[in-house]
XYZ file of C-alpha atoms in Angstrom:
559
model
C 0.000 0.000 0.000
C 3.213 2.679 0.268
C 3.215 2.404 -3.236
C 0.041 2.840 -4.022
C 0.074 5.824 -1.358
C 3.324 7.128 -2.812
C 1.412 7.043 -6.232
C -1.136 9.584 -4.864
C 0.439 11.972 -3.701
C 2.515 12.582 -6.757
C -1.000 12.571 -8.999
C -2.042 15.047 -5.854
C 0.798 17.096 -6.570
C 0.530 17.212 -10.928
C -3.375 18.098 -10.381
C -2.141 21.308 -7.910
C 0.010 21.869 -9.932
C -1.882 21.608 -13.395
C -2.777 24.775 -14.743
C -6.070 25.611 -16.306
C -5.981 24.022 -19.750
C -4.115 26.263 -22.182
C -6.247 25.234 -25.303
C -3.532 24.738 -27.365
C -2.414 21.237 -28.474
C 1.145 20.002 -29.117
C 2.613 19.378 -32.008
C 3.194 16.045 -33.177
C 5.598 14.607 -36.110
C 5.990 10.477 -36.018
C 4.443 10.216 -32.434
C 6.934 12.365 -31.099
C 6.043 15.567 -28.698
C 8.035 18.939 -30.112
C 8.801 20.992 -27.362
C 7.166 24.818 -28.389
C 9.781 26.954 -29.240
C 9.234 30.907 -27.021
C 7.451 33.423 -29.618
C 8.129 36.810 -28.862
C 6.156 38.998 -31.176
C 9.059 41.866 -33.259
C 8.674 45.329 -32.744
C 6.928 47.300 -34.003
C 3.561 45.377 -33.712
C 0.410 46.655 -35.266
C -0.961 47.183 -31.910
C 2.200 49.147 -31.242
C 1.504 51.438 -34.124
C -1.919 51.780 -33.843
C -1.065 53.206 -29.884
C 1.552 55.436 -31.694
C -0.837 57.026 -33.817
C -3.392 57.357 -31.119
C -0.257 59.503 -29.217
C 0.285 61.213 -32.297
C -3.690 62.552 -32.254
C -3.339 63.701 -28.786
C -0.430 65.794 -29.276
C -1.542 67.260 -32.524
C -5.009 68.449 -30.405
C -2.542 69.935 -27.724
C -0.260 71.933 -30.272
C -3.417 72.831 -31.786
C -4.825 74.297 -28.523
C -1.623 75.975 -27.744
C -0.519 77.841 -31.202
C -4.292 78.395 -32.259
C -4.869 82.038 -33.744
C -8.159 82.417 -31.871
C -6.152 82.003 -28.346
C -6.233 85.964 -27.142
C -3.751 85.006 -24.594
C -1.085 82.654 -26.323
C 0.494 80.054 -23.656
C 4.103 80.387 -25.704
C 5.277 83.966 -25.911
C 6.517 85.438 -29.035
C 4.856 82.837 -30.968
C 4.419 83.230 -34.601
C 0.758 82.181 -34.742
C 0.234 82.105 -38.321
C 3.247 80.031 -38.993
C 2.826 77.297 -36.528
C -0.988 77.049 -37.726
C -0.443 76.495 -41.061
C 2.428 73.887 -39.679
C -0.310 72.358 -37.639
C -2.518 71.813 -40.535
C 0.013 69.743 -42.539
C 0.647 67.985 -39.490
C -2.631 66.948 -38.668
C -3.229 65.954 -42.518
C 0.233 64.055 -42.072
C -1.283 62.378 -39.220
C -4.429 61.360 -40.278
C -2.734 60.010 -44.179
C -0.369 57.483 -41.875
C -3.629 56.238 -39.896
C -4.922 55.528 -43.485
C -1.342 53.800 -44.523
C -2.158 51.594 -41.161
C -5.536 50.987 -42.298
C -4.160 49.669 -45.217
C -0.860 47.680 -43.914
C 1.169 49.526 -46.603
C 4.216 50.484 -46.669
C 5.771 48.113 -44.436
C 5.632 48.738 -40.057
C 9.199 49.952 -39.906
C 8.662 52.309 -43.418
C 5.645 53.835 -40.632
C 7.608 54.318 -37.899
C 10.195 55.909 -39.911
C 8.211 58.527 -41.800
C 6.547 59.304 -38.371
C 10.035 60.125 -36.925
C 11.296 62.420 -39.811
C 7.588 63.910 -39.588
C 7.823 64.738 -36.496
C 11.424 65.920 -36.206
C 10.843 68.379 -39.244
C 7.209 69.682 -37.586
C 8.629 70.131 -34.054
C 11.631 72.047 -35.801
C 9.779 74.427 -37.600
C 7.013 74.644 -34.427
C 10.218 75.331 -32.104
C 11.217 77.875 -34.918
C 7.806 79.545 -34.865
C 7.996 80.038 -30.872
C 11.438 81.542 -30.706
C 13.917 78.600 -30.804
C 15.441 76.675 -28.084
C 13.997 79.336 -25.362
C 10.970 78.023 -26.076
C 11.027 74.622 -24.587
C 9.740 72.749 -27.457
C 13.040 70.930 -27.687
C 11.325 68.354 -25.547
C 8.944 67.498 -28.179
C 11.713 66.242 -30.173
C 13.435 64.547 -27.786
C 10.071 62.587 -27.359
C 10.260 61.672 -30.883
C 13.896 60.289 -30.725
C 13.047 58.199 -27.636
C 9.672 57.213 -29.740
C 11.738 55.985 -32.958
C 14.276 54.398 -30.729
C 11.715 52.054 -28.693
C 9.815 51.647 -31.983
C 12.710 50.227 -33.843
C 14.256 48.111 -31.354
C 17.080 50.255 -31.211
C 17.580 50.635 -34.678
C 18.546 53.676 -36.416
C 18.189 55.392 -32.886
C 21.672 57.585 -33.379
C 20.361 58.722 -36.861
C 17.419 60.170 -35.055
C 19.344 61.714 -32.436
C 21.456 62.947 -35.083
C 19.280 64.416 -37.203
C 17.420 66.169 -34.329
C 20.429 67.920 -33.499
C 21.324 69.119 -36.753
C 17.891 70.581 -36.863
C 18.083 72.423 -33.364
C 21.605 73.571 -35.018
C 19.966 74.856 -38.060
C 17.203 76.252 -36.369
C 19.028 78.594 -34.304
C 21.598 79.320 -37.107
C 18.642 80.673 -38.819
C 17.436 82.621 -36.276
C 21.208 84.329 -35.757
C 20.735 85.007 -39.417
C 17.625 86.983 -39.101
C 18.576 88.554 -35.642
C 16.293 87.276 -33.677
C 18.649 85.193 -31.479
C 22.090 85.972 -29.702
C 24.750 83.681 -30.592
C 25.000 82.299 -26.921
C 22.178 80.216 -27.651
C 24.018 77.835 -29.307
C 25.331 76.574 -25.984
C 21.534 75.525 -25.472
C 21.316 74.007 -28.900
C 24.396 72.216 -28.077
C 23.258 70.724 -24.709
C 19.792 69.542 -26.206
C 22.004 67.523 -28.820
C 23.435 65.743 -25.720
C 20.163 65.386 -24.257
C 18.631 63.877 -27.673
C 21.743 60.997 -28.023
C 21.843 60.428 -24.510
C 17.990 60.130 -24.457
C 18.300 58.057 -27.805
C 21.157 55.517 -26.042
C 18.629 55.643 -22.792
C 16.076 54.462 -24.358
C 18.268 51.660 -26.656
C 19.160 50.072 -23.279
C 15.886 50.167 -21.936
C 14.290 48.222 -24.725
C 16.931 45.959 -24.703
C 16.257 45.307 -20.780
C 12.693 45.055 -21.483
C 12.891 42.750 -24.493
C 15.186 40.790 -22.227
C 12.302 40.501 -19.496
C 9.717 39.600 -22.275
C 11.959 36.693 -23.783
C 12.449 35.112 -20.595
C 8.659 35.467 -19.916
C 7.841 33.665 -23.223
C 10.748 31.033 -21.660
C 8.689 30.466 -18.393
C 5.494 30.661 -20.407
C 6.420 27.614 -22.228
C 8.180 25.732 -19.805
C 4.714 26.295 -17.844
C 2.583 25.366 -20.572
C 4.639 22.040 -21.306
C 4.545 21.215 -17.554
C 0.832 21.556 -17.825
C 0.591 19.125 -20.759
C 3.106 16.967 -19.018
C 0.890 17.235 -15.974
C -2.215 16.629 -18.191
C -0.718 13.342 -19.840
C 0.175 12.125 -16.810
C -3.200 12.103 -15.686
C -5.060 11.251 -18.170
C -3.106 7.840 -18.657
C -2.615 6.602 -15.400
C -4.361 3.807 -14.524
C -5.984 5.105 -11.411
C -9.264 7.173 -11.841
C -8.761 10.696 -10.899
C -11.345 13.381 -10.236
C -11.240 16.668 -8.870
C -14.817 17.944 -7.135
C -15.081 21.420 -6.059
C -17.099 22.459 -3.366
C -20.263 22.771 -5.130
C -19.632 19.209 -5.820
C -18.982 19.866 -9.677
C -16.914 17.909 -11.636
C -13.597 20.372 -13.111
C -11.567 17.265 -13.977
C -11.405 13.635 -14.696
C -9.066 11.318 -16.174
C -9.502 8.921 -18.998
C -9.779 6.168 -16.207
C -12.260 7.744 -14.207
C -14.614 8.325 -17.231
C -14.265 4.479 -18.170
C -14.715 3.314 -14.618
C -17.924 5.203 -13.692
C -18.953 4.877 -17.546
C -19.271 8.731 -18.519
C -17.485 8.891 -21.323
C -19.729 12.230 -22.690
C -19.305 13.725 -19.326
C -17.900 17.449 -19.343
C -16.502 19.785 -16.613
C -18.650 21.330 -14.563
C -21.116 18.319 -14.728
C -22.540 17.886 -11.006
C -21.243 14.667 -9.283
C -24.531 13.479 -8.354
C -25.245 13.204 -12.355
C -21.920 11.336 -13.533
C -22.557 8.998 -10.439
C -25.059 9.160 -7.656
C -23.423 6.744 -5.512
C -20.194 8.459 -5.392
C -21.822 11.606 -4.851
C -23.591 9.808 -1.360
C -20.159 8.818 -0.529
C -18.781 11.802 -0.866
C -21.420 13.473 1.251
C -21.189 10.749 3.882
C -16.959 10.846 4.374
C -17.685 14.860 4.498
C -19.800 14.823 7.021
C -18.517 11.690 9.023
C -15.055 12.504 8.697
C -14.682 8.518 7.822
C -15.857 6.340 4.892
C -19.298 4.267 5.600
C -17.960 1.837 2.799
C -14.612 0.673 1.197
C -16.003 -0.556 -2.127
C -18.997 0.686 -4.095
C -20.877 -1.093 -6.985
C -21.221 0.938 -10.005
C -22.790 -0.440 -12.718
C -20.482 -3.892 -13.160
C -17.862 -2.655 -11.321
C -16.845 -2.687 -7.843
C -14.889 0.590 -7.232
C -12.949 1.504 -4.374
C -12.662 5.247 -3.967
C -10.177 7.141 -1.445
C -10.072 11.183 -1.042
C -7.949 13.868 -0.590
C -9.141 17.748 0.765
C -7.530 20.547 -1.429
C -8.223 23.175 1.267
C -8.583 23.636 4.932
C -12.458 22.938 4.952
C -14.456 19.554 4.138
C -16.513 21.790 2.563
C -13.620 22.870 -0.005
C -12.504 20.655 -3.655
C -11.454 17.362 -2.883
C -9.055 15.019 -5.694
C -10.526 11.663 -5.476
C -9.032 8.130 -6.340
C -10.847 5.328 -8.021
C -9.774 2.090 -8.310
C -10.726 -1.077 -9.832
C -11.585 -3.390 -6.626
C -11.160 -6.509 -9.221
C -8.326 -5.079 -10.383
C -6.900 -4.553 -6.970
C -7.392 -8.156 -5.971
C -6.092 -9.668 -8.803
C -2.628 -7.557 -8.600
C -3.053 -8.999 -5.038
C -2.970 -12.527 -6.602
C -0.327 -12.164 -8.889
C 1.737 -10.625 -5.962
C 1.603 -13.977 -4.189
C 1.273 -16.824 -7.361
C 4.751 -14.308 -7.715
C 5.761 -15.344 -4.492
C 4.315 -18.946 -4.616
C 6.104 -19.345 -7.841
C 9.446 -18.921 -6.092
C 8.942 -20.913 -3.501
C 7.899 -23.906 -5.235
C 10.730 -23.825 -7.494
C 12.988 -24.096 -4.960
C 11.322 -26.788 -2.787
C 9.176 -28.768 -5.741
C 11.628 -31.264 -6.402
C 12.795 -31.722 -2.539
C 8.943 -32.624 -1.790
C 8.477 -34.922 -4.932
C 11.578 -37.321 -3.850
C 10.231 -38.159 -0.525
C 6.463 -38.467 -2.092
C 7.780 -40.734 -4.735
C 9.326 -42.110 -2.466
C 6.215 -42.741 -0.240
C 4.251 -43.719 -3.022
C 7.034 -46.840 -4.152
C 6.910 -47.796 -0.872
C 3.040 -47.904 -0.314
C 2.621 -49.814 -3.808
C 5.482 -52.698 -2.225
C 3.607 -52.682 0.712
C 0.457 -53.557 -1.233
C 1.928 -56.515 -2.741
C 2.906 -58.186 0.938
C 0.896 -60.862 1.209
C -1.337 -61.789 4.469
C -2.307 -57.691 5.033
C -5.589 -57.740 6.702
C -8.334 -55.366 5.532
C -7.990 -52.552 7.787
C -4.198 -51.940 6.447
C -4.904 -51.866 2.441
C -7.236 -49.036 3.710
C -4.635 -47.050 4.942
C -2.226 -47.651 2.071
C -4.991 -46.972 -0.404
C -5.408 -43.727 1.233
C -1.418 -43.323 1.144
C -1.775 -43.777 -1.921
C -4.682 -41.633 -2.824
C -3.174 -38.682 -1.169
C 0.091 -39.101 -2.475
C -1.370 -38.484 -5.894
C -2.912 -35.719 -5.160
C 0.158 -34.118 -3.605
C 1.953 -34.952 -6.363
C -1.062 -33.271 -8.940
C -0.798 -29.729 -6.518
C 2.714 -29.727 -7.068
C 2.657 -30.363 -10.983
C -0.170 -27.612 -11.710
C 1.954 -25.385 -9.323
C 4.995 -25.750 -11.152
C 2.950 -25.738 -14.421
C 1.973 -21.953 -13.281
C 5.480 -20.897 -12.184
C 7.033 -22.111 -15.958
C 3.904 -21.357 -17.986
C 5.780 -21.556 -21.638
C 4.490 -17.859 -24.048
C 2.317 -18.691 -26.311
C 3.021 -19.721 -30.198
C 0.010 -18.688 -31.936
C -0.412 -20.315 -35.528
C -3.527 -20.351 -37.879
C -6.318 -22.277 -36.624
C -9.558 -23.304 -37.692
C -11.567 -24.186 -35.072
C -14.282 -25.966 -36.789
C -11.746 -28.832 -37.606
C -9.610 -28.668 -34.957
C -12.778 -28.994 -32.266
C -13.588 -32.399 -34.400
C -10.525 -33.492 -34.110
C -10.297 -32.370 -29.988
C -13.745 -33.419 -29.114
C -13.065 -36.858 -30.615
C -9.618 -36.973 -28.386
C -12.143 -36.286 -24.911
C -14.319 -38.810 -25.604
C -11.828 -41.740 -25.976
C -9.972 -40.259 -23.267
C -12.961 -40.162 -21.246
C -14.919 -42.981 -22.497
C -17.598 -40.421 -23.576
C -20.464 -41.475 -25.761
C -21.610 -39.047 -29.084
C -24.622 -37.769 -26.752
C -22.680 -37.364 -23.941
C -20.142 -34.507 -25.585
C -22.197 -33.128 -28.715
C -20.788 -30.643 -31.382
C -22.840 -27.355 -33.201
C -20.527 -26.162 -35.120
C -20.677 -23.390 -38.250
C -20.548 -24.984 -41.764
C -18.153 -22.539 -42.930
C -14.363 -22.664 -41.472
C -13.624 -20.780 -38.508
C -9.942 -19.009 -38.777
C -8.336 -17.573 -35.388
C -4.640 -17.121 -34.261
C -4.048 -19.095 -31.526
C -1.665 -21.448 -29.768
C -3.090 -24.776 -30.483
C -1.706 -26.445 -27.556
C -2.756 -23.743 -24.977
C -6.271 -23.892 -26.445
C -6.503 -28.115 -26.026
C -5.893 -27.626 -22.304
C -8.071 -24.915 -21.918
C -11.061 -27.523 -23.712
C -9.589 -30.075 -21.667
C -10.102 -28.147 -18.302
C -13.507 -27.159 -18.855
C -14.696 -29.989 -20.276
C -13.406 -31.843 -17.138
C -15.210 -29.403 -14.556
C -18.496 -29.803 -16.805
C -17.610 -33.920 -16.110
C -17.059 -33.322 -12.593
C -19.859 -30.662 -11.557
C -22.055 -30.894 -14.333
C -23.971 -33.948 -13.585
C -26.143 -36.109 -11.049
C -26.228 -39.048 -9.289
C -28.483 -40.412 -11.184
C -27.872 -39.116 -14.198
C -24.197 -37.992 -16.013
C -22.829 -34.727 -17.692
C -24.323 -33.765 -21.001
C -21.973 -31.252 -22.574
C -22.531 -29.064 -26.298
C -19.917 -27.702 -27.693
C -20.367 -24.671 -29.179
C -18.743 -22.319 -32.087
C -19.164 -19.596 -34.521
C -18.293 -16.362 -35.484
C -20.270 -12.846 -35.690
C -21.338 -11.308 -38.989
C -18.934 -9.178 -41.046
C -16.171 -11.365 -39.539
C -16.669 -10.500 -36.362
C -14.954 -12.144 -33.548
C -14.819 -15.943 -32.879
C -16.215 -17.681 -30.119
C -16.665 -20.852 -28.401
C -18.959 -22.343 -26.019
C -18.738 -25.391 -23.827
C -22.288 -25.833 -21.960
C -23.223 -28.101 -19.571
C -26.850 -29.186 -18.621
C -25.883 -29.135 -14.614
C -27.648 -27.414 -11.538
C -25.391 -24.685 -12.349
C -22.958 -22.003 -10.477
C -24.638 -19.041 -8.017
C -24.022 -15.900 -8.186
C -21.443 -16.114 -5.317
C -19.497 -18.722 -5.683
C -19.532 -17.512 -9.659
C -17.368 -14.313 -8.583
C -14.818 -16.645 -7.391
C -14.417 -19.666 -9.618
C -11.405 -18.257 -11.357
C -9.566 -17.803 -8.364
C -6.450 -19.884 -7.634
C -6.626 -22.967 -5.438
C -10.309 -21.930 -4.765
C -12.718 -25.262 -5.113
C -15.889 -26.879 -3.873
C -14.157 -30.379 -3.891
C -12.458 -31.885 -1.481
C -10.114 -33.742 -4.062
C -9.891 -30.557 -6.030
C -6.743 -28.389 -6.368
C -8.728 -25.379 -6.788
C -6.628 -24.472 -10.052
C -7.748 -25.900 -13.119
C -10.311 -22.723 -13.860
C -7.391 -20.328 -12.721
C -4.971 -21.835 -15.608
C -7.633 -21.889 -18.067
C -8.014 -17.824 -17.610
C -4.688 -17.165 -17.544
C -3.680 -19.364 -20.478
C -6.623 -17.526 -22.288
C -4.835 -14.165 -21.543
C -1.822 -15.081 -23.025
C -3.666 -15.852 -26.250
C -5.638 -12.768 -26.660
C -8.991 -14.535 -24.946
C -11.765 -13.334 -23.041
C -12.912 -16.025 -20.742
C -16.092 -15.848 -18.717
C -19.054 -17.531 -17.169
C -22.521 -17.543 -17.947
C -25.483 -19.346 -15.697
C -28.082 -20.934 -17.892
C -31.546 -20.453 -16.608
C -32.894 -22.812 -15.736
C -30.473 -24.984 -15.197
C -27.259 -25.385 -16.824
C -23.413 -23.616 -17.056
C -21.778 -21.873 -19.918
C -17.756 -21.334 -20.250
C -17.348 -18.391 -23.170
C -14.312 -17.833 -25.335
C -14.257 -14.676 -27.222
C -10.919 -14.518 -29.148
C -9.551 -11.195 -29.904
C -9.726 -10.818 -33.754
């Protein structure tokens, strides 16, 4: 059970750990997973220019309110109204043509960005002009464009910006020397705002390359996080356990592909209430919430007998809980191979040391027989030596014949003339009669793979319970053997029937259990070797009561 423990609590920690469902699927070449390689979208975006022209709108309405001839008061001294209008204008027609370009995806995102720049430099230049040059403070609005074109174009062309700004401010105030309307110590300003536009131009270089930096390694955790997910998600969905997480409105939000098979809801979606997929989980869940303990260990759903455990995802009962499902048949079978494991190993080291003192026995129980003058009461007791000696001896050989069960050699087979040929073999074996062990058989030929000598002692086992339980005492075992084949080639089958008082439901659940038997002279394994020799051939095995009275063995090949 620490396994089985240690199991759930790692599925406990991939369902915390699983994310909600990212939507995407991955890509798959020849069965193989590719890992998602980080997509980081390249500057400038669409999005990014459609923000830029947005900007661009905003400060167009400001210069507009500032330098607009109906201002009686104008917020820039010394202005030259009538020239920054008229600049305004072309701007704003500027403007509004590169939200058409955008519209229209032509020319290309980095041709936009770059016409806005020179745009911009050459109207804040002339608006700077218009208010009295570098006095003015409208340097700033071309620094803003520098730092605009250098976050725009990933740091591209950023010194040619900051270049060309400068010579502009140069220009600017060299013009203004010209016409005397500037003293020739302003060039110190001009000078300075030069720094300031390549040091604001280098700024913001680094800064996008810190922030792209940031972004990359976010796309690096985003897909490391969405491949955990899926990893998580596989996991799940393909362990053998049934998982299912229940919030606290007792609605499903996830459940594994063994789950949905086990409570048969294939169709079932998140967010379907419990008490809908299953109402008998949903009472057990309600009775371990409010009794702290489980009234039950195994539930019958449907078929199946399903043992469920729980975990609490929160503080509260009343929170999500992850529950466990497992096959109880399942369960119990793992529970037999575990010891037929352990069986196996032990009787191949101590098999032959018990059958050379019983042969032993046995020799000298059949001498003993042949003394002569042994009164009644002691050929008894050697006849049940001897009796009891055999059966030791049988226990031991269908033992061993379990620990060093050969793998199966399956060849072409058709079963309509091989069961003539078998069924004739059982009743000179057994001194059977035609009526005794009849044949109804399908004209046409039967064709299966299968390992012919598995098969014969499968017949031979069944046929021999149906011999042994199948009859009266005043009347023998009848026994049909049945075979055919579904339509469209469907899968093969075989029957062997028996006319007897038949199996209950009880003992029924346990006739394929090892060493289990309702004989005292019974080993209790010929039904358990039958099943298991049908696994290794591809068969499905299984009982069927015949009302009203009767048994039928089933063998449903696999293709």
């Amino acid at each position: 059970m620490s396994i089985v423990g240690a199991s759930e609590r790692a599925v406990s920690t991939a369902v915390q750990a699983l994310a909600v469902p990212t939507g995407r699927t991955a890509s798959r070449r020849s069965g193989e997973r590719t890992r998602t390689e980080p997509r980081v979208n390249r500057f400038p975006t669409w999005g990014a220019l459609r923000l830029l022209l947005l900007f661009r709108l905003v400060v167009v309405v400001v210069l507009v309110l500032v330098f607009s001839p109906a201002t009686g008061d104008p917020l820039v001294p010394r202005a030259d109204s009538q020239l920054a209008w008229k600049t305004l204008v072309v701007y704003a027609i500027l403007v509004l043509a590169s939200g058409i370009s955008l519209y229209g995806r032509w020319p290309s995102r980095d041709r936009q960005v770059q016409l806005a720049v020179f745009v911009d430099l050459a109207v804040f230049t002339l608006l700077m002009h218009a208010a009295g040059g570098v006095a003015s403070g409208l340097g700033a609005l071309i620094a803003m464009a520098v730092a605009m074109g250098a976050l725009m174009m990933e740091g591209r062309l950023s010194l040619l910006f900051a270049s060309l700004g400068t010579l502009a401010v140069i220009g600017e105030q060299t013009l203004l020397l010209l016409q005397g309307q500037s003293p020739a110590s302003t060039y110190t300003q001009a000078g300075l705002l030069g720094v300031v536009f390549f040091a604001v131009a280098l700024l913001s270089h680094v800064l996008y390359i810190r922030v792209r930096s940031v972004e990359e390694l976010a796309a690096r955790r985003k897909v490391d996080i969405d491949d955990l997910s899926k990893l998580n998600e596989f996991i799940i969905q393909n362990i053998d356990t049934g998982v299912m997480v229940v919030d606290g409105d007792r609605l499903v939000r996830l459940m594994n592909q063994a789950a949905r098979d086990l409570l048969d809801a294939l169709e079932a979606q998140p967010g379907t209430p419990l008490a809908e997929i299953s109402p008998g989980l949903a009472q057990w869940l309600a009775e371990h919430v409010r009794f702290a303990a489980p009234p039950r260990e195994v539930l019958a759903i449907g078929e199946r007998e399903v043992k469920p455990s729980l975990q609490f995802l929160g503080d509260f009962r009343a929170s999500g809980v992850l529950l466990y499902l497992r096959d109880n048949q399942e369960l119990v079978k793992e529970a037999q191979q575990i010891k037929l494991a352990s069986l196996g190993t032990l009787t191949a080291s101590i098999a032959h040391n018990i059958r050379n003192p019983l042969s032993a026995i046995a020799h000298a129980g059949q001498l003993l027989t042949e003394t002569e003058g042994l009164s009644a009461d002691d050929r008894h007791l050697l006849d049940i030596v001897r009796r009891n000696s055999g059966r030791i001896d049988e226990i031991v050989g269908s033992v061993l014949q379990l620990s060093r069960r050969n793998q199966a050699d399956p060849r072409p087979t058709d079963l309509v003339a091989w069961l003539e040929e078998v069924s004739g073999e059982l009743r000179e074996t057994h001194g059977l009669h035609d009526d005794r062990l009849r044949l109804e058989l399908e004209p046409a030929p039967i064709c299966v793979e299968v390992d012919p000598r598995h098969l014969h002692q499968v017949l031979a086992n069944l046929c021999e319970n149906a011999l042994l339980h199948g009859g009266s005492v005043d009347r023998p075992a009848q026994m049909l053997v049945r075979a055919g084949q579904g339509r469209g080639g469907d899968k093969a089958w075989i029957e062997v029937r028996d006319d007897g008082p038949g199996i209950d439901d009880a003992t029924a659940r346990e006739i394929f259990a090892p060493f289990f038997t309702t004989k005292a002279s019974g080993t209790g394994l010929g039904l358990y070797i039958a099943r298991e020799l049908c696994e290794t051939n591809g068969i499905r095995l299984h009982y069927e009561r015949i009302q009203p009275n009767g048994s039928c063995f089933r063998l449903i090949f696999s293709g």
